[in-house]
mmCIF file of C-alpha atoms in Angstrom:
data_model
loop_
_atom_site.group_PDB
_atom_site.id
_atom_site.type_symbol
_atom_site.label_atom_id
_atom_site.label_comp_id
_atom_site.label_asym_id
_atom_site.label_seq_id
_atom_site.Cartn_x
_atom_site.Cartn_y
_atom_site.Cartn_z
ATOM 1 C CA MET A 1 -6.322 31.773 -18.209
ATOM 2 C CA ASN A 2 -4.920 35.231 -17.516
ATOM 3 C CA LYS A 3 -7.072 35.709 -14.430
ATOM 4 C CA ASN A 4 -5.887 32.422 -12.845
ATOM 5 C CA LYS A 5 -2.335 32.462 -14.214
ATOM 6 C CA TYR A 6 -0.727 32.112 -10.790
ATOM 7 C CA ILE A 7 -2.853 29.067 -9.992
ATOM 8 C CA TYR A 8 -1.783 27.454 -13.262
ATOM 9 C CA LEU A 9 1.811 28.340 -12.422
ATOM 10 C CA LEU A 10 1.476 26.506 -9.098
ATOM 11 C CA MET A 11 0.008 23.513 -10.936
ATOM 12 C CA LEU A 12 2.811 23.430 -13.518
ATOM 13 C CA PRO A 13 5.355 21.317 -11.526
ATOM 14 C CA GLY A 14 2.734 18.658 -10.833
ATOM 15 C CA ILE A 15 1.569 18.628 -14.452
ATOM 16 C CA LEU A 16 5.164 18.310 -15.704
ATOM 17 C CA PHE A 17 5.800 15.479 -13.239
ATOM 18 C CA PHE A 18 2.892 13.449 -14.579
ATOM 19 C CA ILE A 19 3.755 14.165 -18.218
ATOM 20 C CA VAL A 20 7.437 13.228 -17.854
ATOM 21 C CA PHE A 21 7.257 10.326 -15.385
ATOM 22 C CA LYS A 22 3.720 8.930 -15.835
ATOM 23 C CA PHE A 23 2.266 9.606 -19.287
ATOM 24 C CA GLY A 24 5.506 9.838 -21.273
ATOM 25 C CA PRO A 25 6.831 6.356 -20.449
ATOM 26 C CA MET A 26 3.490 4.705 -21.283
ATOM 27 C CA TRP A 27 4.626 4.090 -24.876
ATOM 28 C CA GLY A 28 6.917 1.474 -23.327
ATOM 29 C CA LEU A 29 3.866 -0.737 -22.703
ATOM 30 C CA LEU A 30 4.137 -1.703 -26.365
ATOM 31 C CA ILE A 31 7.206 -3.765 -25.420
ATOM 32 C CA SER A 32 4.837 -6.296 -23.827
ATOM 33 C CA PHE A 33 3.666 -7.190 -27.352
ATOM 34 C CA GLN A 34 7.224 -7.809 -28.551
ATOM 35 C CA ASP A 35 10.110 -10.188 -27.979
ATOM 36 C CA TYR A 36 12.123 -7.148 -27.013
ATOM 37 C CA SER A 37 15.883 -7.231 -27.396
ATOM 38 C CA PRO A 38 18.070 -4.327 -26.252
ATOM 39 C CA PHE A 39 20.436 -5.077 -29.129
ATOM 40 C CA ALA A 40 17.695 -4.942 -31.800
ATOM 41 C CA GLY A 41 15.993 -1.958 -30.172
ATOM 42 C CA PHE A 42 12.303 -1.121 -30.106
ATOM 43 C CA TRP A 43 11.832 -0.956 -33.887
ATOM 44 C CA GLY A 44 13.953 -4.016 -34.616
ATOM 45 C CA SER A 45 12.343 -6.384 -32.082
ATOM 46 C CA GLU A 46 9.841 -8.975 -33.257
ATOM 47 C CA TRP A 47 6.126 -8.367 -32.617
ATOM 48 C CA VAL A 48 4.482 -11.392 -30.954
ATOM 49 C CA GLY A 49 1.028 -10.056 -30.027
ATOM 50 C CA LEU A 50 -0.480 -11.541 -26.845
ATOM 51 C CA LYS A 51 2.121 -14.302 -26.490
ATOM 52 C CA HIS A 52 3.508 -13.142 -23.129
ATOM 53 C CA PHE A 53 0.038 -12.602 -21.640
ATOM 54 C CA THR A 54 -1.113 -16.034 -22.809
ATOM 55 C CA GLU A 55 1.941 -17.750 -21.328
ATOM 56 C CA MET A 56 1.476 -15.875 -18.059
ATOM 57 C CA PHE A 57 -2.205 -16.841 -17.746
ATOM 58 C CA GLN A 58 -1.510 -20.490 -18.626
ATOM 59 C CA SER A 59 1.314 -20.809 -16.117
ATOM 60 C CA GLU A 60 0.522 -22.627 -12.853
ATOM 61 C CA GLN A 61 2.546 -19.972 -11.064
ATOM 62 C CA PHE A 62 0.032 -17.312 -12.181
ATOM 63 C CA TYR A 63 -2.677 -18.545 -9.813
ATOM 64 C CA ILE A 64 -0.198 -18.762 -6.926
ATOM 65 C CA MET A 65 0.892 -15.156 -7.567
ATOM 66 C CA LEU A 66 -2.734 -14.028 -7.878
ATOM 67 C CA ARG A 67 -3.669 -15.696 -4.592
ATOM 68 C CA ASN A 68 -0.659 -14.335 -2.711
ATOM 69 C CA THR A 69 -1.059 -10.800 -4.073
ATOM 70 C CA PHE A 70 -4.727 -10.469 -3.219
ATOM 71 C CA LEU A 71 -4.561 -12.190 0.174
ATOM 72 C CA ILE A 72 -1.632 -10.032 1.314
ATOM 73 C CA ASN A 73 -3.600 -6.938 0.277
ATOM 74 C CA ILE A 74 -6.774 -8.198 1.956
ATOM 75 C CA PHE A 75 -4.790 -8.618 5.204
ATOM 76 C CA ASN A 76 -3.586 -5.020 4.852
ATOM 77 C CA LEU A 77 -7.070 -3.762 3.987
ATOM 78 C CA VAL A 78 -8.692 -5.443 6.986
ATOM 79 C CA PHE A 79 -6.021 -4.927 9.641
ATOM 80 C CA TYR A 80 -3.891 -1.998 8.464
ATOM 81 C CA PHE A 81 -6.332 0.399 6.766
ATOM 82 C CA PRO A 82 -8.536 1.135 9.854
ATOM 83 C CA LEU A 83 -5.590 1.743 12.205
ATOM 84 C CA PRO A 84 -4.545 5.205 10.923
ATOM 85 C CA ILE A 85 -8.166 6.312 11.382
ATOM 86 C CA VAL A 86 -8.254 5.037 14.972
ATOM 87 C CA LEU A 87 -4.824 6.502 15.707
ATOM 88 C CA ALA A 88 -5.831 9.882 14.244
ATOM 89 C CA LEU A 89 -8.955 9.943 16.442
ATOM 90 C CA MET A 90 -6.842 9.123 19.500
ATOM 91 C CA LEU A 91 -4.244 11.804 18.715
ATOM 92 C CA ASN A 92 -7.022 14.334 18.139
ATOM 93 C CA GLU A 93 -8.296 13.727 21.661
ATOM 94 C CA VAL A 94 -4.942 14.676 23.213
ATOM 95 C CA ARG A 95 -5.373 18.179 24.564
ATOM 96 C CA HIS A 96 -1.826 18.986 25.721
ATOM 97 C CA GLY A 97 -0.067 20.517 22.699
ATOM 98 C CA LEU A 98 3.523 19.483 23.490
ATOM 99 C CA TYR A 99 2.486 15.976 24.534
ATOM 100 C CA LYS A 100 0.503 15.612 21.300
ATOM 101 C CA ARG A 101 3.393 16.762 19.088
ATOM 102 C CA ILE A 102 5.817 14.385 20.797
ATOM 103 C CA HIS A 103 3.531 11.422 20.232
ATOM 104 C CA GLN A 104 2.901 12.436 16.623
ATOM 105 C CA SER A 105 6.647 12.543 16.009
ATOM 106 C CA ILE A 106 7.091 9.118 17.619
ATOM 107 C CA VAL A 107 4.456 7.442 15.443
ATOM 108 C CA TYR A 108 5.717 9.208 12.280
ATOM 109 C CA MET A 109 9.359 8.209 12.732
ATOM 110 C CA PRO A 110 9.202 4.557 11.544
ATOM 111 C CA HIS A 111 7.999 5.736 8.128
ATOM 112 C CA PHE A 112 11.404 7.238 7.417
ATOM 113 C CA LEU A 113 13.245 3.967 8.017
ATOM 114 C CA SER A 114 14.163 2.001 4.901
ATOM 115 C CA TRP A 115 12.818 -1.523 4.438
ATOM 116 C CA VAL A 116 16.395 -2.777 4.835
ATOM 117 C CA VAL A 117 16.413 -1.447 8.401
ATOM 118 C CA VAL A 118 12.913 -2.796 9.120
ATOM 119 C CA ALA A 119 13.830 -6.252 7.776
ATOM 120 C CA SER A 120 17.035 -6.250 9.855
ATOM 121 C CA MET A 121 15.098 -5.316 12.988
ATOM 122 C CA THR A 122 12.569 -8.075 12.269
ATOM 123 C CA PHE A 123 15.375 -10.599 11.927
ATOM 124 C CA PHE A 124 16.929 -9.392 15.175
ATOM 125 C CA VAL A 125 13.605 -9.795 17.007
ATOM 126 C CA LEU A 126 12.182 -12.992 15.456
ATOM 127 C CA SER A 127 15.062 -15.111 14.121
ATOM 128 C CA THR A 128 15.529 -18.571 15.609
ATOM 129 C CA ASP A 129 19.119 -18.215 16.758
ATOM 130 C CA ILE A 130 19.516 -14.578 17.883
ATOM 131 C CA GLY A 131 15.910 -13.381 18.008
ATOM 132 C CA ILE A 132 14.825 -11.724 21.246
ATOM 133 C CA VAL A 133 11.390 -13.366 21.180
ATOM 134 C CA ASN A 134 12.823 -16.884 20.815
ATOM 135 C CA LYS A 135 15.400 -16.223 23.537
ATOM 136 C CA VAL A 136 12.547 -15.306 25.884
ATOM 137 C CA LEU A 137 10.588 -18.416 24.839
ATOM 138 C CA TYR A 138 13.648 -20.598 25.430
ATOM 139 C CA THR A 139 14.186 -19.028 28.855
ATOM 140 C CA LEU A 140 10.571 -19.820 29.747
ATOM 141 C CA GLY A 141 11.041 -23.440 28.697
ATOM 142 C CA PHE A 142 9.378 -23.355 25.282
ATOM 143 C CA LYS A 143 10.828 -24.453 21.967
ATOM 144 C CA PRO A 144 11.949 -21.718 19.545
ATOM 145 C CA ILE A 145 9.519 -20.862 16.743
ATOM 146 C CA ALA A 146 10.812 -20.323 13.207
ATOM 147 C CA PHE A 147 8.727 -17.212 12.498
ATOM 148 C CA LEU A 148 10.735 -16.245 9.401
ATOM 149 C CA SER A 149 10.745 -19.628 7.669
ATOM 150 C CA GLN A 150 7.233 -20.970 8.251
ATOM 151 C CA PRO A 151 4.671 -20.005 5.575
ATOM 152 C CA GLN A 152 1.744 -19.765 8.041
ATOM 153 C CA TYR A 153 3.348 -16.728 9.724
ATOM 154 C CA PHE A 154 4.475 -14.871 6.602
ATOM 155 C CA TRP A 155 1.366 -12.828 5.707
ATOM 156 C CA ALA A 156 0.765 -11.835 9.328
ATOM 157 C CA LEU A 157 4.423 -10.789 9.566
ATOM 158 C CA LEU A 158 4.155 -8.553 6.489
ATOM 159 C CA THR A 159 0.979 -6.956 7.838
ATOM 160 C CA ALA A 160 2.583 -6.311 11.235
ATOM 161 C CA GLN A 161 5.566 -4.644 9.545
ATOM 162 C CA ASN A 162 3.268 -2.371 7.507
ATOM 163 C CA ILE A 163 1.313 -1.415 10.617
ATOM 164 C CA TRP A 164 4.433 -0.584 12.619
ATOM 165 C CA LYS A 165 6.107 1.340 9.810
ATOM 166 C CA ASP A 166 3.277 3.317 8.173
ATOM 167 C CA ALA A 167 0.219 3.454 10.450
ATOM 168 C CA GLY A 168 1.466 6.653 12.090
ATOM 169 C CA TRP A 169 2.292 8.300 8.763
ATOM 170 C CA GLY A 170 -1.182 7.421 7.487
ATOM 171 C CA THR A 171 -2.767 9.555 10.214
ATOM 172 C CA ILE A 172 -1.614 12.812 8.572
ATOM 173 C CA ILE A 173 -4.456 13.006 6.052
ATOM 174 C CA PHE A 174 -7.075 12.060 8.642
ATOM 175 C CA LEU A 175 -5.763 14.592 11.168
ATOM 176 C CA ALA A 176 -5.891 17.280 8.471
ATOM 177 C CA SER A 177 -9.480 16.293 7.708
ATOM 178 C CA ILE A 178 -10.403 16.386 11.403
ATOM 179 C CA ALA A 179 -8.826 19.842 11.731
ATOM 180 C CA GLY A 180 -11.335 21.113 9.173
ATOM 181 C CA VAL A 181 -14.359 20.242 11.318
ATOM 182 C CA ASP A 182 -16.236 23.319 12.543
ATOM 183 C CA PRO A 183 -15.493 23.719 16.322
ATOM 184 C CA THR A 184 -18.965 25.143 16.917
ATOM 185 C CA ARG A 185 -20.412 21.707 16.229
ATOM 186 C CA TYR A 186 -18.506 20.316 19.196
ATOM 187 C CA GLU A 187 -19.605 23.258 21.342
ATOM 188 C CA ALA A 188 -23.228 22.618 20.422
ATOM 189 C CA ALA A 189 -22.802 18.924 21.226
ATOM 190 C CA VAL A 190 -21.372 19.774 24.662
ATOM 191 C CA VAL A 191 -24.347 22.032 25.344
ATOM 192 C CA ASP A 192 -26.631 19.115 24.425
ATOM 193 C CA GLY A 193 -24.801 16.901 26.918
ATOM 194 C CA ALA A 194 -22.796 14.758 24.459
ATOM 195 C CA GLY A 195 -19.628 13.168 25.835
ATOM 196 C CA ARG A 196 -16.390 12.574 23.938
ATOM 197 C CA TRP A 197 -17.491 9.227 22.500
ATOM 198 C CA ARG A 198 -20.731 10.663 21.146
ATOM 199 C CA GLN A 199 -18.884 13.654 19.685
ATOM 200 C CA ILE A 200 -16.516 11.294 17.866
ATOM 201 C CA TYR A 201 -19.346 9.086 16.607
ATOM 202 C CA HIS A 202 -21.815 11.811 15.585
ATOM 203 C CA ILE A 203 -19.471 14.644 14.514
ATOM 204 C CA THR A 204 -15.883 13.574 13.818
ATOM 205 C CA LEU A 205 -16.492 10.319 11.965
ATOM 206 C CA PRO A 206 -19.248 11.707 9.678
ATOM 207 C CA ALA A 207 -17.026 14.724 8.916
ATOM 208 C CA ILE A 208 -14.081 12.597 7.787
ATOM 209 C CA ARG A 209 -16.202 9.944 6.022
ATOM 210 C CA PRO A 210 -15.526 11.422 2.520
ATOM 211 C CA THR A 211 -11.771 11.235 3.161
ATOM 212 C CA ILE A 212 -12.060 7.644 4.391
ATOM 213 C CA LEU A 213 -14.058 6.612 1.317
ATOM 214 C CA ILE A 214 -11.665 8.283 -1.145
ATOM 215 C CA LEU A 215 -8.634 6.618 0.458
ATOM 216 C CA PHE A 216 -10.492 3.300 0.530
ATOM 217 C CA ILE A 217 -11.234 3.533 -3.198
ATOM 218 C CA LEU A 218 -7.628 4.407 -3.983
ATOM 219 C CA ARG A 219 -6.397 1.623 -1.721
ATOM 220 C CA PHE A 220 -8.713 -0.832 -3.462
ATOM 221 C CA GLY A 221 -7.155 0.172 -6.767
ATOM 222 C CA HIS A 222 -3.774 -1.018 -5.469
ATOM 223 C CA MET A 223 -4.938 -4.558 -4.691
ATOM 224 C CA ALA A 224 -2.591 -5.881 -7.395
ATOM 225 C CA ASP A 225 0.406 -4.066 -5.857
ATOM 226 C CA VAL A 226 2.532 -5.389 -3.023
ATOM 227 C CA GLY A 227 5.565 -3.674 -1.519
ATOM 228 C CA PHE A 228 8.348 -5.124 -3.676
ATOM 229 C CA GLU A 229 11.258 -4.073 -1.437
ATOM 230 C CA GLN A 230 9.602 -5.531 1.640
ATOM 231 C CA LEU A 231 8.922 -8.880 -0.028
ATOM 232 C CA LEU A 232 12.335 -9.120 -1.653
ATOM 233 C CA LEU A 233 14.001 -8.669 1.744
ATOM 234 C CA MET A 234 11.682 -10.949 3.711
ATOM 235 C CA MET A 235 11.195 -13.894 1.335
ATOM 236 C CA ASN A 236 13.352 -17.014 1.386
ATOM 237 C CA PRO A 237 13.099 -20.441 -0.310
ATOM 238 C CA LEU A 238 11.041 -21.846 2.583
ATOM 239 C CA VAL A 239 8.254 -19.267 2.174
ATOM 240 C CA ASN A 240 8.293 -18.772 -1.616
ATOM 241 C CA SER A 241 4.925 -20.526 -1.916
ATOM 242 C CA VAL A 242 3.243 -17.648 -0.041
ATOM 243 C CA ALA A 243 5.660 -14.844 -0.947
ATOM 244 C CA ASP A 244 5.846 -14.996 -4.747
ATOM 245 C CA VAL A 245 3.748 -12.156 -6.237
ATOM 246 C CA PHE A 246 3.536 -10.301 -9.551
ATOM 247 C CA ASP A 247 6.218 -7.809 -8.533
ATOM 248 C CA THR A 248 8.787 -10.482 -7.666
ATOM 249 C CA TYR A 249 7.887 -12.419 -10.825
ATOM 250 C CA ALA A 250 8.433 -9.306 -12.961
ATOM 251 C CA TYR A 251 11.780 -8.734 -11.211
ATOM 252 C CA ASN A 252 12.936 -12.323 -11.709
ATOM 253 C CA GLN A 253 11.843 -12.500 -15.341
ATOM 254 C CA GLY A 254 12.463 -8.954 -16.488
ATOM 255 C CA ILE A 255 15.669 -8.099 -14.604
ATOM 256 C CA LEU A 256 17.423 -11.288 -13.563
ATOM 257 C CA ARG A 257 16.598 -13.261 -16.725
ATOM 258 C CA GLY A 258 16.590 -10.336 -19.122
ATOM 259 C CA GLN A 259 13.040 -10.999 -20.415
ATOM 260 C CA THR A 260 12.024 -7.352 -20.502
ATOM 261 C CA SER A 261 8.792 -7.991 -22.411
ATOM 262 C CA VAL A 262 7.557 -10.423 -19.743
ATOM 263 C CA GLY A 263 8.215 -7.896 -16.990
ATOM 264 C CA VAL A 264 6.376 -5.156 -18.892
ATOM 265 C CA ALA A 265 3.450 -7.529 -19.584
ATOM 266 C CA VAL A 266 3.111 -8.224 -15.854
ATOM 267 C CA GLY A 267 3.144 -4.493 -15.111
ATOM 268 C CA MET A 268 0.500 -3.836 -17.763
ATOM 269 C CA PHE A 269 -1.697 -6.612 -16.366
ATOM 270 C CA LYS A 270 -1.418 -5.083 -12.879
ATOM 271 C CA GLY A 271 -2.362 -1.655 -14.258
ATOM 272 C CA VAL A 272 -5.481 -2.991 -15.979
ATOM 273 C CA ILE A 273 -6.560 -4.860 -12.829
ATOM 274 C CA GLY A 274 -6.004 -1.717 -10.734
ATOM 275 C CA LEU A 275 -8.120 0.348 -13.149
ATOM 276 C CA ILE A 276 -10.953 -2.195 -13.017
ATOM 277 C CA LEU A 277 -10.869 -2.397 -9.223
ATOM 278 C CA VAL A 278 -10.777 1.366 -8.601
ATOM 279 C CA THR A 279 -13.620 1.916 -11.097
ATOM 280 C CA THR A 280 -15.694 -0.839 -9.473
ATOM 281 C CA ALA A 281 -15.078 0.470 -5.948
ATOM 282 C CA ASN A 282 -15.977 4.003 -7.032
ATOM 283 C CA TYR A 283 -19.206 2.750 -8.670
ATOM 284 C CA VAL A 284 -20.248 0.805 -5.560
ATOM 285 C CA VAL A 285 -19.534 3.755 -3.255
ATOM 286 C CA LYS A 286 -21.607 6.092 -5.418
ATOM 287 C CA LYS A 287 -24.424 3.543 -5.563
ATOM 288 C CA LEU A 288 -24.459 3.557 -1.758
ATOM 289 C CA GLY A 289 -25.133 7.303 -1.859
ATOM 290 C CA HIS A 290 -21.653 8.656 -1.148
ATOM 291 C CA ASP A 291 -19.353 10.817 -3.231
ATOM 292 C CA GLY A 292 -16.725 8.946 -5.201
ATOM 293 C CA ILE A 293 -13.444 10.171 -6.621
ATOM 294 C CA TYR A 294 -15.109 11.192 -9.907
#
């Protein structure tokens, strides 16, 4: 301890963060087994066991939320997850330093916009009455398309927003991993006559494979999570059938209707599902001969 005291000192802020904001509040999960009332308090509220979980599982809305949550995340996993990898490989191939930094800044910038701004921009581009896309379609003689109020477009729209907003930011970890590749390996490949594509395929991709697998496992563990702010801003009564997820249900029940125990039960269910999924993904990855997260 004394020998590594400065390392422990550097770790202290992170440890305190997890204790105060992650582990400390976990006692609140007990509220999901109560009919919690703010007036009665934690100790005065009635214990009801698994009542809220049973009602949630028996509700017809549960299967709609389960379908929407997982399909939205599958769209993101298939279409969004590979893009930061591809973008990082492309940025790594840019040799002009200033040109590279400018493009990195451009692709990072959307990440710092709030979802309110992104939703407003989406409305400005795709709405039926003032949307730029529909104005162009009308000019060309086509009928306007109600992108924002037709359920068949909703999941694709959410995925496109995530790609535009966060694909560039997601390249940071991959670029850092690529920067750790030994340059002599590329020099040896050039001597052997390998072009840029072969260098990427045989050197860069294998070098960043552990990073890709770790992020994939962690991403898989968030299959029960959907961006709440994004959905709350984009959903409307016409698309509720494909937009209602566990997060919006917890908000409606726990905040708007004051059923705190129901909201906590939904959060606990999501946490258990995430734990199962991340453990399963880690097990499969290790069975395939790769290193997992533990």
